Coordinates of C-alpha atoms in Angstrom, one line a residue:
Chain G
M887 CA 13.7 15.1 31.2
Y888 CA 11.7 12.0 32.1
K889 CA 9.2 12.7 34.9
D890 CA 6.8 9.9 35.1
L891 CA 5.3 7.3 32.7
N892 CA 1.9 8.9 32.2
T893 CA 3.1 12.5 31.7
T894 CA 5.7 11.3 29.1
L895 CA 3.2 9.0 27.4
D896 CA 0.5 11.7 27.2
D897 CA 3.0 14.2 25.9
Y898 CA 4.1 11.8 23.1
C899 CA 0.5 10.9 22.3
K900 CA -0.7 14.5 22.0
K901 CA 2.2 15.3 19.6
I902 CA 1.5 12.2 17.5
E903 CA -2.2 12.8 17.3
D904 CA -1.7 16.5 16.3
H905 CA 0.6 15.4 13.5
L906 CA -1.7 12.5 12.4
L907 CA -4.5 15.1 12.1
S908 CA -2.4 17.3 9.9
F909 CA -2.3 14.7 7.1
T910 CA -6.0 14.8 6.6
A911 CA -6.6 18.5 7.3
D912 CA -7.1 19.4 3.6
K913 CA -10.0 17.5 2.2
P914 CA -10.2 18.2 -1.5
A915 CA -13.6 18.4 -3.2
L916 CA -15.1 15.3 -4.9
R917 CA -12.9 13.0 -2.8
S918 CA -13.2 14.5 0.7
I919 CA -15.0 11.3 2.0
V920 CA -11.8 9.2 1.8
Y921 CA -9.9 11.8 3.9
E922 CA -12.8 11.7 6.4
A923 CA -12.6 7.9 6.6
M924 CA -8.9 8.0 7.1
E925 CA -9.2 10.6 9.8
Y926 CA -12.0 8.7 11.5
S927 CA -9.9 5.6 11.8
L928 CA -6.6 7.4 12.6
M929 CA -8.3 9.3 15.4
A930 CA -10.3 6.4 16.8
G931 CA -8.1 6.0 19.8
G932 CA -5.4 3.4 20.5
K933 CA -2.3 3.4 22.6
R934 CA 0.0 4.8 19.8
L935 CA 2.5 2.2 21.0
R936 CA 4.3 1.9 17.7
P937 CA 5.0 5.6 17.1
V938 CA 6.0 6.0 20.8
L939 CA 8.5 3.2 20.4
M940 CA 9.9 4.8 17.3
L941 CA 10.3 8.2 18.9
E942 CA 11.7 6.8 22.2
F943 CA 14.3 4.6 20.4
C944 CA 15.3 7.6 18.4
R945 CA 15.7 9.7 21.7
M946 CA 17.6 7.0 23.6
C947 CA 20.0 6.8 20.6
G948 CA 20.7 10.5 20.7
G949 CA 18.2 11.7 18.1
D950 CA 15.7 14.5 18.5
P951 CA 12.2 12.9 18.4
D952 CA 10.5 16.3 17.8
K953 CA 12.1 16.4 14.4
Y954 CA 10.5 13.2 13.3
L955 CA 6.9 13.3 14.3
D956 CA 5.7 13.0 10.7
L957 CA 7.8 10.0 10.3
A958 CA 6.5 8.4 13.6
C959 CA 3.0 8.8 12.1
T960 CA 3.9 6.5 9.2
I961 CA 3.9 3.4 11.4
E962 CA 0.5 4.4 12.9
M963 CA -0.9 4.8 9.4
I964 CA 0.2 1.3 8.5
H965 CA -1.3 -0.1 11.8
T966 CA -4.6 1.8 11.1
F967 CA -4.7 0.5 7.5
S968 CA -4.3 -3.1 8.8
L969 CA -7.2 -2.5 11.3
I970 CA -9.5 -1.1 8.7
H971 CA -8.9 -4.0 6.3
D972 CA -9.0 -6.6 9.1
D973 CA -12.5 -5.4 10.1
L974 CA -13.9 -5.7 6.6
P975 CA -16.7 -8.3 6.0
C976 CA -14.4 -10.6 4.0
M977 CA -11.9 -10.6 6.8
D978 CA -13.0 -10.6 10.5
D979 CA -16.3 -8.9 9.7
D980 CA -16.2 -6.7 12.9
D981 CA -18.8 -4.0 13.2
F982 CA -17.0 -2.3 16.1
R983 CA -13.4 -1.3 16.8
R984 CA -12.5 0.2 20.2
G985 CA -16.2 0.6 21.0
K986 CA -16.9 2.7 17.9
P987 CA -18.4 1.6 14.6
S988 CA -15.6 0.2 12.4
C989 CA -14.6 2.2 9.3
H990 CA -16.8 0.2 6.9
K991 CA -19.8 0.7 9.3
A992 CA -19.2 4.5 9.6
F993 CA -18.5 4.8 5.8
P994 CA -19.4 2.8 2.7
E995 CA -17.4 -0.4 2.5
S996 CA -15.8 0.7 -0.7
I997 CA -14.6 3.9 1.0
A998 CA -13.2 1.9 3.9
L999 CA -11.3 -0.3 1.5
L1000 CA -9.8 2.7 -0.3
A1001 CA -9.0 4.5 3.0
G1002 CA -7.0 1.5 4.0
D1003 CA -5.3 1.4 0.7
A1004 CA -4.4 5.1 1.0
L1005 CA -3.0 4.6 4.5
N1006 CA -0.8 1.8 3.1
T1007 CA 0.7 4.2 0.5
L1008 CA 0.8 7.5 2.4
P1009 CA 3.8 6.5 4.7
F1010 CA 6.0 6.1 1.7
E1011 CA 5.0 9.6 0.5
V1012 CA 5.8 11.0 3.9
I1013 CA 9.2 9.4 4.1
S1014 CA 10.1 10.6 0.6
E1015 CA 8.8 14.1 1.3
N1016 CA 10.9 14.2 4.5
A1017 CA 14.0 13.4 2.4
L1018 CA 13.1 15.9 -0.4
N1019 CA 12.6 18.6 2.4
G1020 CA 16.0 17.8 3.9
V1021 CA 14.6 16.5 7.3
I1022 CA 16.4 13.2 6.6
D1023 CA 19.1 12.4 4.1
P1024 CA 18.2 10.1 1.1
R1025 CA 20.2 7.2 2.5
T1026 CA 18.2 7.3 5.7
A1027 CA 15.0 7.5 3.7
V1028 CA 16.0 4.4 1.7
M1029 CA 16.6 2.5 4.9
L1030 CA 13.3 3.6 6.4
V1031 CA 11.4 2.6 3.2
S1032 CA 13.2 -0.8 3.2
V1033 CA 12.5 -1.6 6.8
L1034 CA 8.8 -0.4 6.7
S1035 CA 7.9 -2.0 3.4
K1036 CA 9.4 -5.4 4.4
A1037 CA 7.5 -5.2 7.8
V1038 CA 4.2 -4.6 5.9
G1039 CA 4.4 -7.0 3.0
C1040 CA 4.2 -10.8 2.6
E1041 CA 7.3 -11.3 4.7
G1042 CA 5.8 -9.2 7.4
M1043 CA 2.3 -8.1 8.6
I1044 CA 0.3 -9.2 5.5
G1045 CA 2.1 -12.5 5.5
G1046 CA 1.0 -12.9 9.1
Q1047 CA -2.6 -12.2 8.3
V1048 CA -2.5 -14.8 5.6
I1049 CA -1.0 -17.4 8.1
D1050 CA -3.8 -16.4 10.5
L1051 CA -6.5 -17.0 7.8
M1052 CA -5.0 -20.3 6.8
S1053 CA -4.8 -21.5 10.4
E1054 CA -8.5 -20.8 11.2
G1055 CA -10.2 -23.8 12.8
K1056 CA -6.9 -25.7 12.9
D1057 CA -4.8 -26.7 15.9
I1058 CA -1.4 -25.2 15.3
S1059 CA 1.8 -25.7 17.1
V1060 CA 3.4 -23.1 19.4
E1061 CA 6.2 -22.8 16.7
D1062 CA 3.6 -22.0 14.0
L1063 CA 1.9 -19.6 16.4
N1064 CA 5.2 -17.8 17.0
E1065 CA 5.7 -17.7 13.2
L1066 CA 2.2 -16.2 12.8
Q1067 CA 2.7 -13.6 15.6
S1068 CA 6.2 -12.6 14.6
H1069 CA 4.7 -11.7 11.2
K1070 CA 1.3 -10.4 12.1
T1071 CA 2.1 -8.1 15.0
G1072 CA 5.8 -8.6 15.6
A1073 CA 7.1 -7.2 12.3
L1074 CA 5.5 -3.8 12.7
I1075 CA 6.7 -3.4 16.3
E1076 CA 10.2 -4.3 15.3
A1077 CA 10.0 -1.8 12.4
A1078 CA 9.0 0.9 14.8
C1079 CA 12.0 0.3 17.1
V1080 CA 14.5 -0.1 14.3
M1081 CA 13.3 3.0 12.4
G1082 CA 13.8 5.0 15.6
V1083 CA 17.4 3.8 15.8
I1084 CA 17.9 4.5 12.0
L1085 CA 16.6 8.1 12.5
A1086 CA 19.3 8.6 15.2
G1087 CA 21.9 7.1 12.9
K1088 CA 23.1 4.7 15.6
Y1089 CA 23.3 1.6 13.3
N1090 CA 25.2 -0.5 15.8
M1091 CA 22.1 -0.6 18.0
I1092 CA 19.7 -1.9 15.3
A1093 CA 20.1 -5.6 16.4
H1094 CA 19.5 -4.7 20.0
A1095 CA 16.3 -2.7 19.1
A1096 CA 15.1 -5.7 17.0
A1097 CA 15.7 -8.2 19.8
Y1098 CA 13.9 -6.0 22.3
A1099 CA 11.0 -5.6 19.8
S1100 CA 10.8 -9.3 19.2
A1101 CA 10.5 -10.1 23.0
L1102 CA 8.1 -7.2 23.6
G1103 CA 5.9 -8.1 20.5
R1104 CA 5.5 -11.6 21.7
A1105 CA 4.8 -10.6 25.3
F1106 CA 2.3 -8.1 24.0
Q1107 CA 0.5 -10.7 21.9
I1108 CA 0.3 -13.2 24.8
V1109 CA -1.2 -10.5 27.1
D1110 CA -3.7 -9.6 24.3
D1111 CA -4.7 -13.3 24.1
I1112 CA -5.0 -13.5 27.9
L1113 CA -7.1 -10.3 28.1
D1114 CA -9.4 -11.7 25.3
V1115 CA -10.2 -14.7 27.4
T1116 CA -10.3 -13.1 30.9
S1117 CA -12.4 -10.2 29.8
T1118 CA -14.9 -12.5 28.1
F1119 CA -15.1 -14.7 31.2
E1120 CA -15.5 -11.6 33.4
E1121 CA -18.3 -10.4 31.2
L1122 CA -20.0 -13.7 31.4
G1123 CA -19.4 -13.9 35.2
K1124 CA -17.7 -17.3 34.9
P1125 CA -14.6 -18.4 36.8
I1126 CA -11.4 -18.2 34.9
G1127 CA -9.7 -21.6 34.5
S1128 CA -6.3 -22.4 33.1
D1129 CA -7.9 -25.0 30.8
V1130 CA -9.7 -22.5 28.6
Q1131 CA -10.1 -23.6 25.0
Q1132 CA -11.1 -21.3 22.2
H1133 CA -11.8 -21.8 18.5
K1134 CA -9.2 -19.3 17.6
C1135 CA -5.5 -20.3 17.8
T1136 CA -4.0 -18.2 20.6
Y1137 CA -1.3 -18.5 23.1
V1138 CA -4.0 -19.2 25.7
S1139 CA -5.4 -22.1 23.7
A1140 CA -1.9 -23.4 22.9
L1141 CA -0.3 -23.0 26.4
G1142 CA -3.2 -22.6 28.8
L1143 CA -3.7 -19.4 30.8
D1144 CA -1.1 -20.0 33.5
R1145 CA 1.8 -21.0 31.2
A1146 CA 0.8 -18.2 28.8
Y1147 CA 1.2 -15.7 31.7
I1148 CA 4.6 -17.2 32.7
E1149 CA 5.8 -16.9 29.1
A1150 CA 4.7 -13.3 28.9
Q1151 CA 6.6 -12.6 32.2
K1152 CA 9.7 -14.3 30.8
L1153 CA 9.6 -12.4 27.6
T1154 CA 9.1 -9.1 29.4
S1155 CA 12.2 -9.8 31.6
E1156 CA 14.1 -10.5 28.4
A1157 CA 12.9 -7.2 26.8
L1158 CA 13.9 -5.3 30.0
S1159 CA 17.4 -6.8 30.1
I1160 CA 18.0 -5.9 26.4
L1161 CA 16.9 -2.3 27.2
D1162 CA 20.0 -2.1 29.5
S1163 CA 22.1 -1.7 26.4
F1164 CA 20.4 1.7 25.9
E1165 CA 21.2 4.8 27.9
D1166 CA 18.4 6.8 29.6
N1167 CA 15.9 4.0 29.3
G1168 CA 13.7 4.8 32.3
F1169 CA 10.6 5.5 30.4
L1170 CA 10.8 2.4 28.2
Q1171 CA 11.6 0.2 31.2
E1172 CA 8.5 1.4 32.9
L1173 CA 6.3 1.2 29.8
T1174 CA 7.5 -2.4 29.1
S1175 CA 6.5 -3.5 32.6
K1176 CA 3.2 -1.7 32.4
L1177 CA 2.3 -3.4 29.1
L1178 CA 2.6 -6.8 30.8
N1179 CA 0.2 -5.8 33.5
R1180 CA -2.3 -3.8 31.4
R1181 CA -6.0 -4.4 31.7
S1182 CA -7.0 -3.6 28.1
Chain L
M353 CA 17.9 -1.0 -32.6
Y354 CA 14.2 -0.3 -33.3
K355 CA 12.9 -2.8 -35.9
D356 CA 9.1 -2.7 -35.8
L357 CA 6.4 -2.1 -33.3
N358 CA 5.3 -5.6 -32.5
T359 CA 8.9 -7.1 -32.2
T360 CA 9.9 -4.3 -29.8
L361 CA 6.7 -4.6 -27.8
D362 CA 6.9 -8.4 -27.6
D363 CA 10.6 -8.1 -26.5
Y364 CA 9.7 -5.6 -23.7
C365 CA 6.7 -7.7 -22.6
K366 CA 8.7 -10.9 -22.4
K367 CA 11.3 -9.2 -20.2
I368 CA 8.7 -7.6 -18.0
E369 CA 6.8 -10.8 -17.5
D370 CA 9.9 -12.8 -16.7
H371 CA 10.8 -10.2 -14.0
L372 CA 7.2 -10.1 -12.7
L373 CA 7.4 -13.8 -12.2
S374 CA 10.6 -13.6 -10.2
F375 CA 8.9 -11.7 -7.4
T376 CA 6.6 -14.6 -6.6
A377 CA 8.9 -17.5 -7.4
D378 CA 9.5 -18.3 -3.8
K379 CA 6.3 -19.2 -2.0
P380 CA 7.1 -19.7 1.7
A381 CA 5.1 -22.3 3.6
L382 CA 1.9 -21.3 5.5
R383 CA 1.4 -18.2 3.4
S384 CA 2.1 -19.5 -0.2
I385 CA -1.5 -18.8 -1.2
V386 CA -1.0 -15.0 -1.2
Y387 CA 1.9 -15.4 -3.5
E388 CA -0.2 -17.6 -5.8
A389 CA -2.9 -14.9 -5.8
M390 CA -0.4 -12.2 -6.6
E391 CA 1.1 -14.2 -9.4
Y392 CA -2.3 -15.2 -10.8
S393 CA -3.3 -11.5 -11.2
L394 CA 0.2 -10.3 -12.3
M395 CA 0.3 -12.9 -15.0
A396 CA -3.4 -12.5 -16.1
G397 CA -2.4 -10.7 -19.3
G398 CA -2.6 -7.0 -20.1
K399 CA -0.8 -4.7 -22.4
R400 CA 2.0 -3.9 -19.9
L401 CA 1.7 -0.4 -21.2
R402 CA 2.9 1.3 -18.0
P403 CA 6.2 -0.6 -17.6
V404 CA 6.8 -0.3 -21.4
L405 CA 6.4 3.5 -21.1
M406 CA 8.8 3.6 -18.1
L407 CA 11.5 1.6 -19.9
E408 CA 11.1 3.5 -23.2
F409 CA 11.3 6.9 -21.6
C410 CA 14.4 5.8 -19.8
R411 CA 15.9 4.5 -23.1
M412 CA 14.9 7.7 -25.1
C413 CA 16.6 9.7 -22.3
G414 CA 19.8 7.7 -22.6
G415 CA 19.4 5.2 -19.8
D416 CA 19.7 1.4 -20.2
P417 CA 16.3 -0.1 -19.8
D418 CA 17.7 -3.6 -19.1
K419 CA 19.1 -2.4 -15.8
Y420 CA 15.7 -1.3 -14.5
L421 CA 13.4 -4.2 -15.3
D422 CA 12.7 -4.8 -11.6
L423 CA 11.8 -1.1 -11.2
A424 CA 9.5 -1.2 -14.3
C425 CA 7.6 -4.0 -12.6
T426 CA 6.7 -1.7 -9.7
I427 CA 4.2 0.2 -11.8
E428 CA 2.6 -3.0 -13.1
M429 CA 2.3 -4.2 -9.4
I430 CA 0.4 -1.0 -8.5
H431 CA -1.8 -1.4 -11.6
T432 CA -2.6 -5.0 -10.7
F433 CA -3.3 -4.1 -7.1
S434 CA -5.8 -1.5 -8.3
L435 CA -7.5 -4.1 -10.6
I436 CA -7.8 -6.7 -7.8
H437 CA -9.4 -4.2 -5.4
D438 CA -11.6 -2.7 -8.1
D439 CA -13.1 -6.1 -8.9
L440 CA -14.0 -6.8 -5.2
P441 CA -17.7 -7.2 -4.3
C442 CA -17.7 -3.9 -2.4
M443 CA -16.3 -2.1 -5.5
D444 CA -17.3 -3.1 -9.1
D445 CA -18.2 -6.7 -8.1
D446 CA -16.7 -8.1 -11.3
D447 CA -16.4 -11.9 -11.5
F448 CA -14.2 -11.7 -14.6
R449 CA -11.1 -9.8 -15.6
R450 CA -9.7 -10.1 -19.1
G451 CA -11.9 -13.2 -19.7
K452 CA -10.6 -15.1 -16.6
P453 CA -12.1 -15.3 -13.1
S454 CA -11.1 -12.2 -11.1
C455 CA -8.7 -12.7 -8.2
H456 CA -11.5 -13.0 -5.6
K457 CA -13.2 -15.7 -7.7
A458 CA -10.1 -17.7 -8.2
F459 CA -9.1 -17.3 -4.5
P460 CA -11.0 -16.5 -1.3
E461 CA -12.0 -12.9 -1.1
S462 CA -9.8 -12.3 2.0
I463 CA -6.7 -13.5 0.1
A464 CA -7.5 -11.3 -2.9
L465 CA -7.8 -8.3 -0.6
L466 CA -4.4 -9.2 1.0
A467 CA -2.8 -9.9 -2.4
G468 CA -3.8 -6.4 -3.5
D469 CA -2.5 -4.9 -0.3
A470 CA 0.8 -6.7 -0.8
L471 CA 1.1 -5.4 -4.4
N472 CA 0.6 -1.9 -3.0
T473 CA 3.6 -2.3 -0.7
L474 CA 6.0 -4.4 -2.7
P475 CA 7.0 -1.6 -5.2
F476 CA 8.5 0.4 -2.3
E477 CA 10.4 -2.6 -1.2
V478 CA 11.7 -3.1 -4.7
I479 CA 12.8 0.5 -5.1
S480 CA 14.6 0.5 -1.7
E481 CA 16.3 -2.8 -2.5
N482 CA 17.5 -1.4 -5.8
A483 CA 19.0 1.5 -3.9
L484 CA 20.6 -0.7 -1.2
N485 CA 22.1 -3.0 -4.0
G486 CA 23.5 0.0 -5.8
V487 CA 21.4 -0.3 -9.0
I488 CA 20.2 3.3 -8.3
D489 CA 21.5 5.9 -6.0
P490 CA 19.5 6.9 -2.8
R491 CA 18.5 10.2 -4.3
T492 CA 17.0 8.5 -7.3
A493 CA 15.2 6.1 -5.1
V494 CA 13.7 9.0 -3.1
M495 CA 12.4 10.6 -6.3
L496 CA 10.9 7.3 -7.5
V497 CA 9.2 6.7 -4.1
S498 CA 7.9 10.2 -4.1
V499 CA 6.5 10.1 -7.7
L500 CA 5.0 6.6 -7.3
S501 CA 3.4 7.1 -3.9
K502 CA 1.8 10.4 -4.9
A503 CA 0.5 8.8 -8.1
V504 CA -1.1 6.0 -6.0
G505 CA -2.6 7.9 -3.1
C506 CA -5.5 10.2 -2.5
E507 CA -4.0 12.8 -4.8
G508 CA -3.7 10.1 -7.5
M509 CA -5.2 6.8 -8.4
I510 CA -7.0 6.1 -5.1
G511 CA -8.4 9.7 -5.2
G512 CA -9.7 9.0 -8.7
Q513 CA -11.5 5.8 -7.6
V514 CA -13.2 7.8 -4.8
I515 CA -14.3 10.5 -7.3
D516 CA -15.6 7.6 -9.6
L517 CA -17.6 6.1 -6.7
M518 CA -19.0 9.4 -5.6
S519 CA -20.1 10.3 -9.2
E520 CA -22.0 7.1 -9.8
G521 CA -25.5 7.7 -11.2
K522 CA -24.8 11.4 -11.5
D523 CA -24.4 13.5 -14.6
I524 CA -21.0 15.1 -14.2
S525 CA -19.4 17.8 -16.3
V526 CA -16.5 17.2 -18.7
E527 CA -14.3 19.1 -16.3
D528 CA -15.2 16.7 -13.5
L529 CA -14.7 13.8 -15.8
N530 CA -11.3 15.1 -16.7
E531 CA -10.5 15.5 -13.0
L532 CA -11.7 11.9 -12.4
Q533 CA -9.7 10.5 -15.3
S534 CA -6.5 12.4 -14.6
H535 CA -6.5 10.9 -11.1
K536 CA -7.9 7.4 -11.7
T537 CA -5.9 6.4 -14.8
G538 CA -3.8 9.5 -15.7
A539 CA -1.7 9.6 -12.5
L540 CA -0.1 6.2 -12.9
I541 CA 0.6 6.6 -16.6
E542 CA 2.3 9.9 -15.8
A543 CA 4.3 8.3 -13.0
A544 CA 5.4 5.6 -15.4
C545 CA 6.8 8.1 -18.0
V546 CA 8.3 10.4 -15.3
M547 CA 10.0 7.5 -13.5
G548 CA 11.6 6.5 -16.7
V549 CA 13.1 10.0 -17.2
I550 CA 14.3 10.0 -13.5
L551 CA 16.0 6.6 -14.0
A552 CA 18.0 8.2 -16.9
G553 CA 18.7 11.2 -14.8
K554 CA 17.5 13.7 -17.5
Y555 CA 15.5 15.8 -15.1
N556 CA 14.9 18.6 -17.7
M557 CA 12.7 16.3 -19.6
I558 CA 10.3 15.5 -16.7
A559 CA 7.8 18.2 -17.7
H560 CA 7.8 16.9 -21.3
A561 CA 7.2 13.4 -20.2
A562 CA 4.4 14.5 -17.9
A563 CA 2.7 16.5 -20.6
Y564 CA 2.9 13.5 -23.0
A565 CA 1.5 11.2 -20.4
S566 CA -1.4 13.6 -19.7
A567 CA -2.4 13.7 -23.3
L568 CA -1.9 10.0 -23.8
G569 CA -3.7 9.1 -20.6
R570 CA -6.8 11.0 -21.6
A571 CA -6.8 9.7 -25.2
F572 CA -6.4 6.2 -23.8
Q573 CA -9.4 6.6 -21.5
I574 CA -11.6 8.1 -24.2
V575 CA -10.8 5.2 -26.5
D576 CA -11.6 2.8 -23.6
D577 CA -14.9 4.4 -23.2
I578 CA -15.6 4.3 -27.0
L579 CA -14.6 0.6 -27.1
D580 CA -16.9 -0.2 -24.1
V581 CA -19.9 1.2 -26.1
T582 CA -19.0 0.0 -29.6
S583 CA -18.1 -3.6 -28.5
T584 CA -21.4 -3.8 -26.6
F585 CA -23.3 -2.6 -29.6
E586 CA -21.4 -5.0 -31.9
E587 CA -22.2 -7.9 -29.6
L588 CA -25.9 -6.9 -29.6
G589 CA -25.9 -6.5 -33.4
K590 CA -27.3 -3.0 -33.1
P591 CA -26.2 0.0 -35.1
I592 CA -23.8 2.4 -33.3
G593 CA -25.2 5.9 -32.9
S594 CA -23.6 9.0 -31.7
D595 CA -26.4 9.6 -29.2
V596 CA -25.5 6.7 -27.0
Q597 CA -26.3 7.2 -23.3
Q598 CA -25.1 5.0 -20.5
H599 CA -25.6 4.9 -16.8
K600 CA -21.8 5.3 -16.2
C601 CA -20.2 8.7 -16.7
T602 CA -17.9 8.3 -19.6
Y603 CA -16.5 10.5 -22.3
V604 CA -19.0 8.9 -24.7
S605 CA -22.0 9.8 -22.4
A606 CA -20.6 13.3 -21.9
L607 CA -19.5 14.1 -25.5
G608 CA -21.3 11.6 -27.7
L609 CA -19.4 9.0 -29.8
D610 CA -18.3 11.3 -32.6
R611 CA -17.0 14.2 -30.5
A612 CA -15.3 11.7 -28.2
Y613 CA -13.4 10.2 -31.1
I614 CA -12.4 13.7 -32.4
E615 CA -11.1 14.5 -28.9
A616 CA -9.1 11.3 -28.7
Q617 CA -7.5 12.2 -32.1
K618 CA -6.7 15.7 -31.0
L619 CA -5.1 14.4 -27.8
T620 CA -3.1 11.8 -29.7
S621 CA -1.7 14.5 -32.1
E622 CA -0.8 16.5 -29.0
A623 CA 1.0 13.5 -27.5
L624 CA 2.8 12.9 -30.8
S625 CA 4.0 16.5 -31.1
I626 CA 5.4 16.4 -27.5
L627 CA 7.3 13.3 -28.3
D628 CA 9.3 15.4 -30.9
S629 CA 11.2 16.7 -27.9
F630 CA 12.7 13.2 -27.4
E631 CA 15.3 11.7 -29.6
D632 CA 14.9 8.2 -31.2
N633 CA 11.2 8.3 -30.6
G634 CA 10.1 6.0 -33.4
F635 CA 8.7 3.2 -31.3
L636 CA 6.7 5.5 -29.0
Q637 CA 5.3 7.5 -32.0
E638 CA 4.0 4.3 -33.5
L639 CA 2.7 2.9 -30.2
T640 CA 0.9 6.2 -29.4
S641 CA -0.9 6.1 -32.8
K642 CA -1.7 2.4 -32.4
L643 CA -3.3 3.0 -29.0
L644 CA -5.8 5.4 -30.7
N645 CA -6.9 2.8 -33.2
R646 CA -6.9 -0.3 -31.0
R647 CA -9.8 -2.7 -31.0
S648 CA -9.5 -3.9 -27.4

């Protein structure tokens, strides 16, 4: 079934984006603007890494990913909610996201806030609907709600955003940086992989999926931090040194560029070796390596 | 068991507030501030009307409310999240809530935003935990997640907030005002009553609980609108006329003060007569009447 990385990735992305669009297709009168804002941010690009991971873990564990496209969208909704709220003036105050005006620039700030709120709630509606419709059984739904809500809340992504805010302008240790990253970006990547395994009902593989996600999540964040620095330097036409210092606490500011890259390589190898526990893992092997060497 | 209104209400409120406190008792390092902000707003007073309704509908339908105090807190978490986000500068920009600094005045605005987000997610964690622990069965959990998430999202409370924002400065019809109110405040009150019935497993009473909630929710909102006007006039020492006009669209601006009060009385009678379908309804009969004649 697996041909090559890009064909498989494009195929997944097309299915995911078609399904994402279906959630905002009806735009009821008087409140249509919030559906437009949700759709604007849901469709503003992105790698769709999290839903792809969910579907692929489901497939590797013997499940049929095509049955669970709605459920794969739940993790992208949460990711999108976090981006909308992160960009707000009281947070990072970013006017642009992926080269387009951020949600609160394309819509009133109040509507962006509420679109984010709605995308925080909608996943739980989708999971429960899929149980009421018989796509998944109630026990599976409860596990999905548990994993997803923990990954979002104060012990997950939101907690990570708080640690990030509280660390601003401070030098923090690599341990605290790991704590920050494992909450802010790691928790949702882990939830994606674990939810895929749960959908396939192969509970003995949950710990392996979580371990893979933990290594991948950290490698992904380190590469993000490296790209932030190198693209800035490339834009400025300056040489890239390993002694780069930034105001933000990142793996590059904590480890330096060279050690950060070595750490990302080490974590990628670790993720790849954990993948060996899964059958038919060719696509994810290739995707994992590609994420290490990505340029954006 | 039912002695008098205030004793029963105080007893419920004490239990609810004790349980609300338990969710923020642990405040992990590096991110304790978000737990403090959640606790600040959860404990900032309020009538606890929604959890009381959930527990009382559960009890009237033969369930044991003391088993479900955690679950009753979920509806208060959602209510509190909505108040925190409503008060933010990009929404109503209110510096005070119930006479105390609003969350974003007592904490940084970013933390208030994230505390609201966390209180939007936490209810789903609580419901799934109660299923994993065996307090409720998975099917009940799915129903609760479904009812609650729909009441919160674009078809519920958040949708109502959007209609409210879009109606600002406009004259809207009583029909549109009903649409606004049934989403913005009605949906969560209905969810509270319906969730109580679901907890007791008496599904044939769901429609009655929803009809009661619909009448109560509208009466409650009309009385709110009346109190907004009359308290303002009392403060100013001016006579209260029935021709009061405000900039905000309210039942008073749409109907005038006298007709608004008559409408609230009519809806209260309707709610009281629906309550007759429930056994042992003394407490809720009295509470419903009291809400019509409240002074704050």
